[in-house]
Coordinates of C-alpha atoms and ligand atoms in Angstrom, one line a residue:
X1 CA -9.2 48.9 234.2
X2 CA -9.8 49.6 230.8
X3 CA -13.7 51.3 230.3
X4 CA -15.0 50.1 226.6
X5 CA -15.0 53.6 225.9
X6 CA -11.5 54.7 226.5
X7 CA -10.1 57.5 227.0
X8 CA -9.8 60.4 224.6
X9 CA -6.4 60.1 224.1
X10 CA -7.5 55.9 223.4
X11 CA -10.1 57.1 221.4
X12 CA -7.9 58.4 219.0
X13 CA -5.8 55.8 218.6
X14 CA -8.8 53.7 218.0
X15 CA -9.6 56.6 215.6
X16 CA -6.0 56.5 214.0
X17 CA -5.9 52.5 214.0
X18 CA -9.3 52.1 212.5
X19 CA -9.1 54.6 210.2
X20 CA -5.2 52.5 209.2
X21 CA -7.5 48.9 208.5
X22 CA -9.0 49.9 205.6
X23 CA -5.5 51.3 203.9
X24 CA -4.0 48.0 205.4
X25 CA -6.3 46.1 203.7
X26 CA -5.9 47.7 200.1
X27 CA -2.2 46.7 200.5
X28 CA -3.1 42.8 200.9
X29 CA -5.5 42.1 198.8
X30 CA -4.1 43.1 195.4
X31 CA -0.7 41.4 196.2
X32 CA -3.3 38.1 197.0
X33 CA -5.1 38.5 193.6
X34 CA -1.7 38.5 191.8
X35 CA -0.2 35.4 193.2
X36 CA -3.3 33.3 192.5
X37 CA -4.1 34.7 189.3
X38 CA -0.5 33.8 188.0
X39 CA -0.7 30.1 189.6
X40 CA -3.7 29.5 187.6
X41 CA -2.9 31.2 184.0
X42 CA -5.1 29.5 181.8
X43 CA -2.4 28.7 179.0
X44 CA 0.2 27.0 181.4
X45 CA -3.2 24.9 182.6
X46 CA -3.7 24.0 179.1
X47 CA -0.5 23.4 178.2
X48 CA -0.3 20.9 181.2
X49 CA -3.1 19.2 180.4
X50 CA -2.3 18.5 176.5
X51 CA 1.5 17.2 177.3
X52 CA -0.2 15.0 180.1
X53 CA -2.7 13.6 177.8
X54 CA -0.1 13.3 174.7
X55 CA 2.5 11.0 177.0
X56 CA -0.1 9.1 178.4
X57 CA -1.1 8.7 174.5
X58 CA 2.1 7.8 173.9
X59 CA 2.4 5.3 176.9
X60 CA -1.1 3.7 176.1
X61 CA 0.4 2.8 172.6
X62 CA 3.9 1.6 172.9
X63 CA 1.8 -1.1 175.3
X64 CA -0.8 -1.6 172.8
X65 CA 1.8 -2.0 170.1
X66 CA 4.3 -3.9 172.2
X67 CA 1.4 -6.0 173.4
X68 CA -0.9 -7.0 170.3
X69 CA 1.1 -6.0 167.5
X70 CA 5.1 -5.8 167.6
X71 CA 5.0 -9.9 165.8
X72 CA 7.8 -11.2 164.7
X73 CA 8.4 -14.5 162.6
X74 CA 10.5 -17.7 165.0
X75 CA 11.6 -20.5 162.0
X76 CA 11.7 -23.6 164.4
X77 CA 13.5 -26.8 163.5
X78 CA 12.4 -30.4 164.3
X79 CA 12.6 -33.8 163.2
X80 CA 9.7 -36.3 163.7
X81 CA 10.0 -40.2 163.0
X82 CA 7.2 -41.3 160.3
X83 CA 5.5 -44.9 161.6
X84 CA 5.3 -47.0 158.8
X85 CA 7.0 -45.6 156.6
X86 CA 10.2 -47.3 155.3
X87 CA 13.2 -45.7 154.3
X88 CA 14.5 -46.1 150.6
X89 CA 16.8 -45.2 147.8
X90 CA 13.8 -42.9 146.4
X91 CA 13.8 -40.4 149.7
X92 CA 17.2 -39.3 149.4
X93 CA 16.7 -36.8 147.1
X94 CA 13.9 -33.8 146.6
X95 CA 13.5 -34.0 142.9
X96 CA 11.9 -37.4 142.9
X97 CA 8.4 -38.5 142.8
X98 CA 7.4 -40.3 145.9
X99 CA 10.0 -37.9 147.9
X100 CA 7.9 -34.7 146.9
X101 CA 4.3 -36.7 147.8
X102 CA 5.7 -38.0 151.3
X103 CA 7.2 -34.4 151.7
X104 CA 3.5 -32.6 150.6
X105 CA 2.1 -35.2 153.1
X106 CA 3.9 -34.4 155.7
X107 CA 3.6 -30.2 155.5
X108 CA -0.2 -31.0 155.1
X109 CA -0.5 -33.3 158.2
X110 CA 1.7 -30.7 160.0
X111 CA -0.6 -27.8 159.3
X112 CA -3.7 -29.6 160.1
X113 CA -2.5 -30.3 163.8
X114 CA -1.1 -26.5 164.0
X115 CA -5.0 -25.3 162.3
X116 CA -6.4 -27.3 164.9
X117 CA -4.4 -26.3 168.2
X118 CA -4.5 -23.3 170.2
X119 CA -1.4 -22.0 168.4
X120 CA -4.0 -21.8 165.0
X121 CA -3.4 -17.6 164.8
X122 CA 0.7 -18.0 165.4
X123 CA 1.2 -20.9 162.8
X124 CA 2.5 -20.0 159.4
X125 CA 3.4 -23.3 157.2
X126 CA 5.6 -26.0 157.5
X127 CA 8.3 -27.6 155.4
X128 CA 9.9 -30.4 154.9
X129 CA 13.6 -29.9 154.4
X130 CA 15.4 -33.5 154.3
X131 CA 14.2 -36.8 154.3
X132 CA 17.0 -39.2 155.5
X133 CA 17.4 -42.7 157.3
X134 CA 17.9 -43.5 161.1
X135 CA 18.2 -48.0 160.8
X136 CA 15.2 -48.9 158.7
X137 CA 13.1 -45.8 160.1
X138 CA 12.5 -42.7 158.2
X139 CA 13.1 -39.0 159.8
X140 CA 11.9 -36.1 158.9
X141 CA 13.3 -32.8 159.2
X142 CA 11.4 -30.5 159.2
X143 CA 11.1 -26.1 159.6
X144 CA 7.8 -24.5 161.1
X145 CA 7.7 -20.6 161.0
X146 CA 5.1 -18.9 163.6
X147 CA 4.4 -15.0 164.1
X148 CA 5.3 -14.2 167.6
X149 CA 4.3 -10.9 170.0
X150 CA 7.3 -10.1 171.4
X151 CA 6.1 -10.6 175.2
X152 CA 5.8 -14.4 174.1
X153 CA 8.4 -16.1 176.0
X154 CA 10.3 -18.3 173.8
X155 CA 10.7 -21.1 176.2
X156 CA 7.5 -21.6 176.6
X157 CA 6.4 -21.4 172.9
X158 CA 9.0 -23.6 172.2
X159 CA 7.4 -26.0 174.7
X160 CA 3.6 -25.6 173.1
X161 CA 4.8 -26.4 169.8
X162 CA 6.8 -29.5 171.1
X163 CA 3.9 -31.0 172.7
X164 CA 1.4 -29.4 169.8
X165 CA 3.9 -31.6 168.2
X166 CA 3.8 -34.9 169.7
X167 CA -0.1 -35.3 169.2
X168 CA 0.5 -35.4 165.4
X169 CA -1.0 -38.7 164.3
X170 CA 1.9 -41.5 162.9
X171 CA 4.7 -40.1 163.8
X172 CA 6.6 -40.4 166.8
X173 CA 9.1 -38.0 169.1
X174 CA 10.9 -35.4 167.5
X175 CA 14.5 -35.3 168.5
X176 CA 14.7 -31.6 170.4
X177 CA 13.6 -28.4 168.6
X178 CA 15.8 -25.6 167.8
X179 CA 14.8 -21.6 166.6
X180 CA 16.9 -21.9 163.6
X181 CA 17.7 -19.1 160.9
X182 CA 16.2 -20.4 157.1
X183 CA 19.4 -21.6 155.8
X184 CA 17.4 -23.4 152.9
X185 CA 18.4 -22.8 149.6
X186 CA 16.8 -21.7 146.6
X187 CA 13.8 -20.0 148.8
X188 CA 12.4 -16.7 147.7
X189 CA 11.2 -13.9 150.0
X190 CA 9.7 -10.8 148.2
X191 CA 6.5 -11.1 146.6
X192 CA 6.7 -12.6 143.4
X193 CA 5.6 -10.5 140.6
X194 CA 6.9 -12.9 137.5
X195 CA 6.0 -11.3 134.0
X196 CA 7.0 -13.0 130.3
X197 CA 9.5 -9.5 129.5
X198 CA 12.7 -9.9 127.9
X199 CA 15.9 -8.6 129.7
X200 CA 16.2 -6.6 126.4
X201 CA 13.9 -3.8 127.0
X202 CA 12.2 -5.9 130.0
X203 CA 10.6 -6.2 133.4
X204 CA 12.3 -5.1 136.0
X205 CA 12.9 -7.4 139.2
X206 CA 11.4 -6.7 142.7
X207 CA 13.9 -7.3 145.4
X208 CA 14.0 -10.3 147.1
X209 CA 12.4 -12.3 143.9
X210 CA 16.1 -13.3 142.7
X211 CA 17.7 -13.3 145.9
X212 CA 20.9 -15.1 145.0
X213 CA 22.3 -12.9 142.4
X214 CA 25.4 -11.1 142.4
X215 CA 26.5 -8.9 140.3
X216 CA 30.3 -9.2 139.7
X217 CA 32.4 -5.8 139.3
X218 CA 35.7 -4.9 138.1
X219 CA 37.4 -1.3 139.4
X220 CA 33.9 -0.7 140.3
X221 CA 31.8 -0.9 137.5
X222 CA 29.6 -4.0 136.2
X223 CA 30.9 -6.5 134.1
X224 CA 29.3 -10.1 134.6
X225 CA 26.4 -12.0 137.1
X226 CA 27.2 -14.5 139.3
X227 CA 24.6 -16.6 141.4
X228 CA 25.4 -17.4 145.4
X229 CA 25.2 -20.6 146.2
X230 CA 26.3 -20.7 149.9
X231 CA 27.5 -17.8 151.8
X232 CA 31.1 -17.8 150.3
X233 CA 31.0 -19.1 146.8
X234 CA 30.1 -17.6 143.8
X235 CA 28.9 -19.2 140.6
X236 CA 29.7 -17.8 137.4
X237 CA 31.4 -17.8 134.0
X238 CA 35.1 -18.5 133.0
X239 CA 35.2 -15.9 130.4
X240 CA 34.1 -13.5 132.7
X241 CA 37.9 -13.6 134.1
X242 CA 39.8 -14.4 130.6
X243 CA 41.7 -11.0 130.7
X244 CA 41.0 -10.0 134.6
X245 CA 41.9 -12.6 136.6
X246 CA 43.0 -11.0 139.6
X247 CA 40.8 -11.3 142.7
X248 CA 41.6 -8.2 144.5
X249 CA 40.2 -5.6 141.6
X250 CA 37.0 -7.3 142.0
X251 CA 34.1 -7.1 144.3
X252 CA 30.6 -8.8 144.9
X253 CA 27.3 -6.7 145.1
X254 CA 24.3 -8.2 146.1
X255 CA 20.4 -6.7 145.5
X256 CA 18.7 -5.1 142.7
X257 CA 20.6 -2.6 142.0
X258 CA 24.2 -1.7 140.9
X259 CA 24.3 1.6 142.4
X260 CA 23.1 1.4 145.4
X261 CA 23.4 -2.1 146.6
X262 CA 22.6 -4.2 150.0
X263 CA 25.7 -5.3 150.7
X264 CA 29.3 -5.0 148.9
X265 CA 32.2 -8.0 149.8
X266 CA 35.4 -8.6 148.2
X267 CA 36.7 -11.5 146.2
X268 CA 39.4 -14.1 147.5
X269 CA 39.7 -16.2 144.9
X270 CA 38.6 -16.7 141.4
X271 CA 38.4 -21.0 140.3
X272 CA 38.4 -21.1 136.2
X273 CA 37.8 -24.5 135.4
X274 CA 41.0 -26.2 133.4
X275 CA 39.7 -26.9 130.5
X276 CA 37.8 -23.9 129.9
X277 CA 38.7 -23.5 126.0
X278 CA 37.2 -19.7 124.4
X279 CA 37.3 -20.9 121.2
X280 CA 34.4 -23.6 121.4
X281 CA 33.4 -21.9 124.7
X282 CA 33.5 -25.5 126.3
X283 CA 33.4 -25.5 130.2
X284 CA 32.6 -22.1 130.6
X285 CA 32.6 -21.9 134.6
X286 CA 34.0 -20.0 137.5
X287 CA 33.8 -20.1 141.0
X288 CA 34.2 -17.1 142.6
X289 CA 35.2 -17.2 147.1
X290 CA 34.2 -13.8 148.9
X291 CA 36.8 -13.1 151.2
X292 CA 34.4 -12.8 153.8
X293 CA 30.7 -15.1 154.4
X294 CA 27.6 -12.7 153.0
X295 CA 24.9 -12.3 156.3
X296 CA 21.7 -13.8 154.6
X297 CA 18.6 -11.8 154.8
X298 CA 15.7 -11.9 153.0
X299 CA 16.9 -10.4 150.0
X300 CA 20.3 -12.5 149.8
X301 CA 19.9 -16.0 149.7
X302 CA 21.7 -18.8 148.1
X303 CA 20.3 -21.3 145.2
X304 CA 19.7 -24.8 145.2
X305 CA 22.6 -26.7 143.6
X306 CA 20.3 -29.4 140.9
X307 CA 21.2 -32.9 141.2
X308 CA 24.1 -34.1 138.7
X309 CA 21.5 -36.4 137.4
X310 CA 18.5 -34.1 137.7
X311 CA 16.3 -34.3 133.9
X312 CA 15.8 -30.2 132.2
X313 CA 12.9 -30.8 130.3
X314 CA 13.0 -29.0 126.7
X315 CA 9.6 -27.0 126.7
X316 CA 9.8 -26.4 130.5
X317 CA 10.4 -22.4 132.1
X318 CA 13.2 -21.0 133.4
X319 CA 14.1 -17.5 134.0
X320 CA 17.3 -15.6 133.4
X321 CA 18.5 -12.5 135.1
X322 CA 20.7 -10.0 134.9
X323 CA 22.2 -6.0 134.2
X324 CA 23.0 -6.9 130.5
X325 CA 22.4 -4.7 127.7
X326 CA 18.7 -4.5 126.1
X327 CA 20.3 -4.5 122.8
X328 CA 23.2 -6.3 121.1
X329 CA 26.2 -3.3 121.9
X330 CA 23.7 -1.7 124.3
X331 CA 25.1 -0.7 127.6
X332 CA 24.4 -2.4 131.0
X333 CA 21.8 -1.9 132.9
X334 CA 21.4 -0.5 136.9
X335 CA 18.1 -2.3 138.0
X336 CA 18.3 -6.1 137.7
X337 CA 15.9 -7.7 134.7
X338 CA 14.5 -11.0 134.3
X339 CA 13.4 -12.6 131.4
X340 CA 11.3 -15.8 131.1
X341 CA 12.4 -18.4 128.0
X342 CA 11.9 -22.3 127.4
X343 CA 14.7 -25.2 127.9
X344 CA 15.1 -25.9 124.5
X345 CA 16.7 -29.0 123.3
X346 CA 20.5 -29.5 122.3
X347 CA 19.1 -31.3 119.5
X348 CA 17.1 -28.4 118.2
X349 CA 19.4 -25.7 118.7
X350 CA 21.8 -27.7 117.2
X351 CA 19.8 -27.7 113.7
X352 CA 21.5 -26.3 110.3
X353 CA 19.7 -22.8 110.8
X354 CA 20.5 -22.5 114.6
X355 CA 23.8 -23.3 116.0
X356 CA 24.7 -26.1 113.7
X357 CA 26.6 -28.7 116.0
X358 CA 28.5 -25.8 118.3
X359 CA 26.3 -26.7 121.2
X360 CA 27.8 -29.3 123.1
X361 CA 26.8 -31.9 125.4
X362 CA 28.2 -29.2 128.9
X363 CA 25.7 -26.8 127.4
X364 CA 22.3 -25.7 127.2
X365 CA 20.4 -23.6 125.5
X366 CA 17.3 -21.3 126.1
X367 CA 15.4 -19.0 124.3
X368 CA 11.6 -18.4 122.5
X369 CA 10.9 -19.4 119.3
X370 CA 10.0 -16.4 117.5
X371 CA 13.2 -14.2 119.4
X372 CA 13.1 -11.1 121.6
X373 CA 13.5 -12.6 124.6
X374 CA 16.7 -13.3 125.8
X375 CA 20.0 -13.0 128.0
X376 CA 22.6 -10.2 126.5
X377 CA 26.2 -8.6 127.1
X378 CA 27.0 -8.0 130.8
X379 CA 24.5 -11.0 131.7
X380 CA 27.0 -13.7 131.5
X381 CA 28.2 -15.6 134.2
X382 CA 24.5 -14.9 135.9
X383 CA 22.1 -17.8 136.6
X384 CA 19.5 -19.4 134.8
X385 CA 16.3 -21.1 137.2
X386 CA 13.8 -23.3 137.2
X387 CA 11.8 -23.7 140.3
X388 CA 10.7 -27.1 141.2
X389 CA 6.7 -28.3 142.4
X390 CA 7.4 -27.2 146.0
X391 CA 8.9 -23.5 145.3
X392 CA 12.5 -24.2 145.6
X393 CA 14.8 -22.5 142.6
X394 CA 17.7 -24.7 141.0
X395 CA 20.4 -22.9 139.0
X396 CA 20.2 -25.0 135.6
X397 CA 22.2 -22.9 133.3
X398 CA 25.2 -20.1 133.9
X399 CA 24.7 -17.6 130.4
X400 CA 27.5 -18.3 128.8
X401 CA 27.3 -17.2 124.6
X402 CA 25.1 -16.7 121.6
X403 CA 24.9 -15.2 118.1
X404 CA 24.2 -11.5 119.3
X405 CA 20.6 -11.6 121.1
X406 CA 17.7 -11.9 121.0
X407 CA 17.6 -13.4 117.0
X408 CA 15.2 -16.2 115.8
X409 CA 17.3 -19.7 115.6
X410 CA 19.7 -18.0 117.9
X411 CA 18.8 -18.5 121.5
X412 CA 21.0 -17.9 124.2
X413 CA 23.3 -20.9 125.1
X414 CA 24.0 -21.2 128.9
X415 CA 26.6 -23.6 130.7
X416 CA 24.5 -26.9 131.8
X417 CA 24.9 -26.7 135.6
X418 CA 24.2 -30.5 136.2
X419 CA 27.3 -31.4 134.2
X420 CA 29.6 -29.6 136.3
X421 CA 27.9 -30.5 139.9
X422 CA 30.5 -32.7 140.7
X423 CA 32.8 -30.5 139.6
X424 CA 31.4 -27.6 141.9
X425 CA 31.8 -30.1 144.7
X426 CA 35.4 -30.8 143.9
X427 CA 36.1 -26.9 144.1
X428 CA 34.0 -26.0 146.9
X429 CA 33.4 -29.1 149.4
X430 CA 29.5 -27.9 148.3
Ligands
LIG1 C1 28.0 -11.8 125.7 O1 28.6 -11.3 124.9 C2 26.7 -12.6 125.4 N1 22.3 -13.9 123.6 C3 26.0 -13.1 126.4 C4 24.8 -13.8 126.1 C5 24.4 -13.9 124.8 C6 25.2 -13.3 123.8 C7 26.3 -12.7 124.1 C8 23.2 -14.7 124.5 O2 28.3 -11.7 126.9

């Protein structure tokens, strides 16, 4: 039996083992105070709490962005049946009268039903692209661009707009709708900053504004313009290739500018047209084939071909662009230049003090009355444009020749497109 007191001998090893706790307890409770202290070190805490917060920052606005913002532009293709509408000889092409009201009627009746749907915010415009006969009925075709989040599913916007679509008043089912790619000609995509400057000493051109010219290079360095008018052809001047006709030393660039272009293809085969004759600079025109198709973007685009019987008013703008010199024997150019000048009449420029009967009926010539303004060396073979009332740009003129540039009486003279159109179909199948 153990007595609470102990014996001595107990005693003191009650005295020994009590006098041991407190030295016992000194060890521990440092060695506890460490470990916690190092668990909770204020700057890892911090530094855990600031990555924490920055990915869920970062995770908060991917969604947001993927969510509400990340749009992107859909160009959807249809064709509707207009009621009451017969076909006729007038609709077939875009440059005529009652083809551009029926076509302005159409966009507007279009946007109207789009303004007034629940796809109002995604809409963007509408545009008639052909106009073209199904028995006596008249279709339609027509492109609608809309600005898309990314989590819409295209199915089903497809489906909104179809039946968005088939309320439209007069006209009746469309015949399936397709996401297309613009493939239209003769469109432009940058923002259009047009000023009066020559090319001589001019304004320089934003990208995208002439999207379909090229600039024609031979071992590399500049020597005429061209104009694209479908993904593998090339418009441009015959005398460009007089004395370098073979394909392979030359290459395409396309964008603003020489030196650092968007994209680079080579030539296949250069087209001179047979009668091209130097002396009286009669059919001065060229087709150039890339040996491979250009992608289109928004900067490289083609040009509307005119009609063979399409009217260039004298008086009317057109632009001309190009990387020729600013001054008769100047040097080229690296930033592409436009120019804005009047159609001037063959009859005019024909007069005693102007060309004096060398303009013939394949040409054209365009200028200002008072000079300045005008296309120089290194621009030939480039385009000259018009734009038509429902923004579409027709290549009316290739620059060609002129007394030096820029000089009163002496405008430039440009190969008159809509004289060789069925020529340029011959060539190309175009
Ligand atoms: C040329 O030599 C040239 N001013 C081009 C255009 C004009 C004159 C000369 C028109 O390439």
């Amino acid at each position: 039996m153990v007595s609470p007191a102990g014996t001595s001998r107990q005693r003191e090893q009650v005295a020994i083992a009590t006098a041991r706790k407190p030295e016992e307890k000194a060890d521990i409770r440092p060695a506890r105070v460490a470990s916690a202290s190092r668990s909770l070190n204020p700057y890892v805490v911090f530094f855990v709490v600031v990555a924490v917060v920055a990915i869920l920052a970062v995770i908060i606005g991917l969604l947001v962005y993927f969510l509400a913002f990340d749009q992107k532009s859909s160009f959807y293709q249809s064709s509707i049946q207009i009621l009451g509408v017969r076909y006729s000889n007038e609709f077939s092409s875009p440059a005529t009268e009652k083809y551009r009201t029926l076509s302005g009627n159409i966009e507007s009746m279009i946007t109207r039903t789009f303004k007034e749907s629940d796809l109002k915010n995604q809409f963007i415009k509408s545009h008639v692209v052909k106009l073209r006969q199904s028995g006596n009925d008249l279709i339609a075709d027509i492109v609608m661009k809309f600005t898309f989040t990314r989590r819409n599913n295209e199915a089903s916007m497809k489906r909104r707009i179809e039946s968005i679509l088939h309320q439209m008043p007069n006209t009746s089912e469309d015949f399936g709708m397709t996401p297309i790619q613009l493939t239209q000609c003769g469109v432009r995509s940058g923002l259009i900053t047009l000023s009066g400057d020559r090319i001589m000493g001019g304004s320089k051109a934003e990208e995208g504004d002439w999207p379909w010219q090229v600039s024609l290079q031979w071992s590399n360095s500049h020597r005429c313009g061209g104009a694209l008018i479908s993904n593998r052809w090339i418009l441009s001047a015959a005398h460009c290739f007089r004395s370098y006709s073979e394909p392979r030393q030359w290459i395409a660039t396309f964008g603003t500018s020489t030196t650092s272009p968007r994209q680079r293809v080579g030539v296949m085969r250069i087209l001179i047209h047979n009668n091209y004759n130097p002396e009286t600079h009669e059919n001065d025109i060229a087709l150039v084939q890339l040996d491979r198709e250009v992608t289109y973007t928004r900067y490289i685009h083609r040009v509307c071909l005119p009609e063979a019987n399409q009217a260039i008013s004298p008086g009317s703008t057109a632009y001309v662009t190009g990387w020729g010199s600013q001054s008769y024997s100047g040097s080229t150019v690296s930033e592409l230049k436009q120019a804005q000048v009047n159609i001037i009449s063959n009859n005019i420029c024909n007069a005693p003090a102007g060309y004096n009967g060398a303009v013939l009926p394949g040409m054209l010539c365009a200028g200002v009355p008072q000079g300045g303004v005008d296309a120089c060396q290194g621009d030939s073979g480039g385009p000259l444009v018009q734009e038509d009332s429902r923004q579409h740009w027709f290549i009316v003129g290739i620059v060609s020749w002129g007394y030096q540039c820029g000089l009163p009486d002496k405008p430039g003279v440009y190969t008159r497109v809509t004289a060789y159109r069925d020529w340029i179909t011959r060539q190309t199948g175009i």
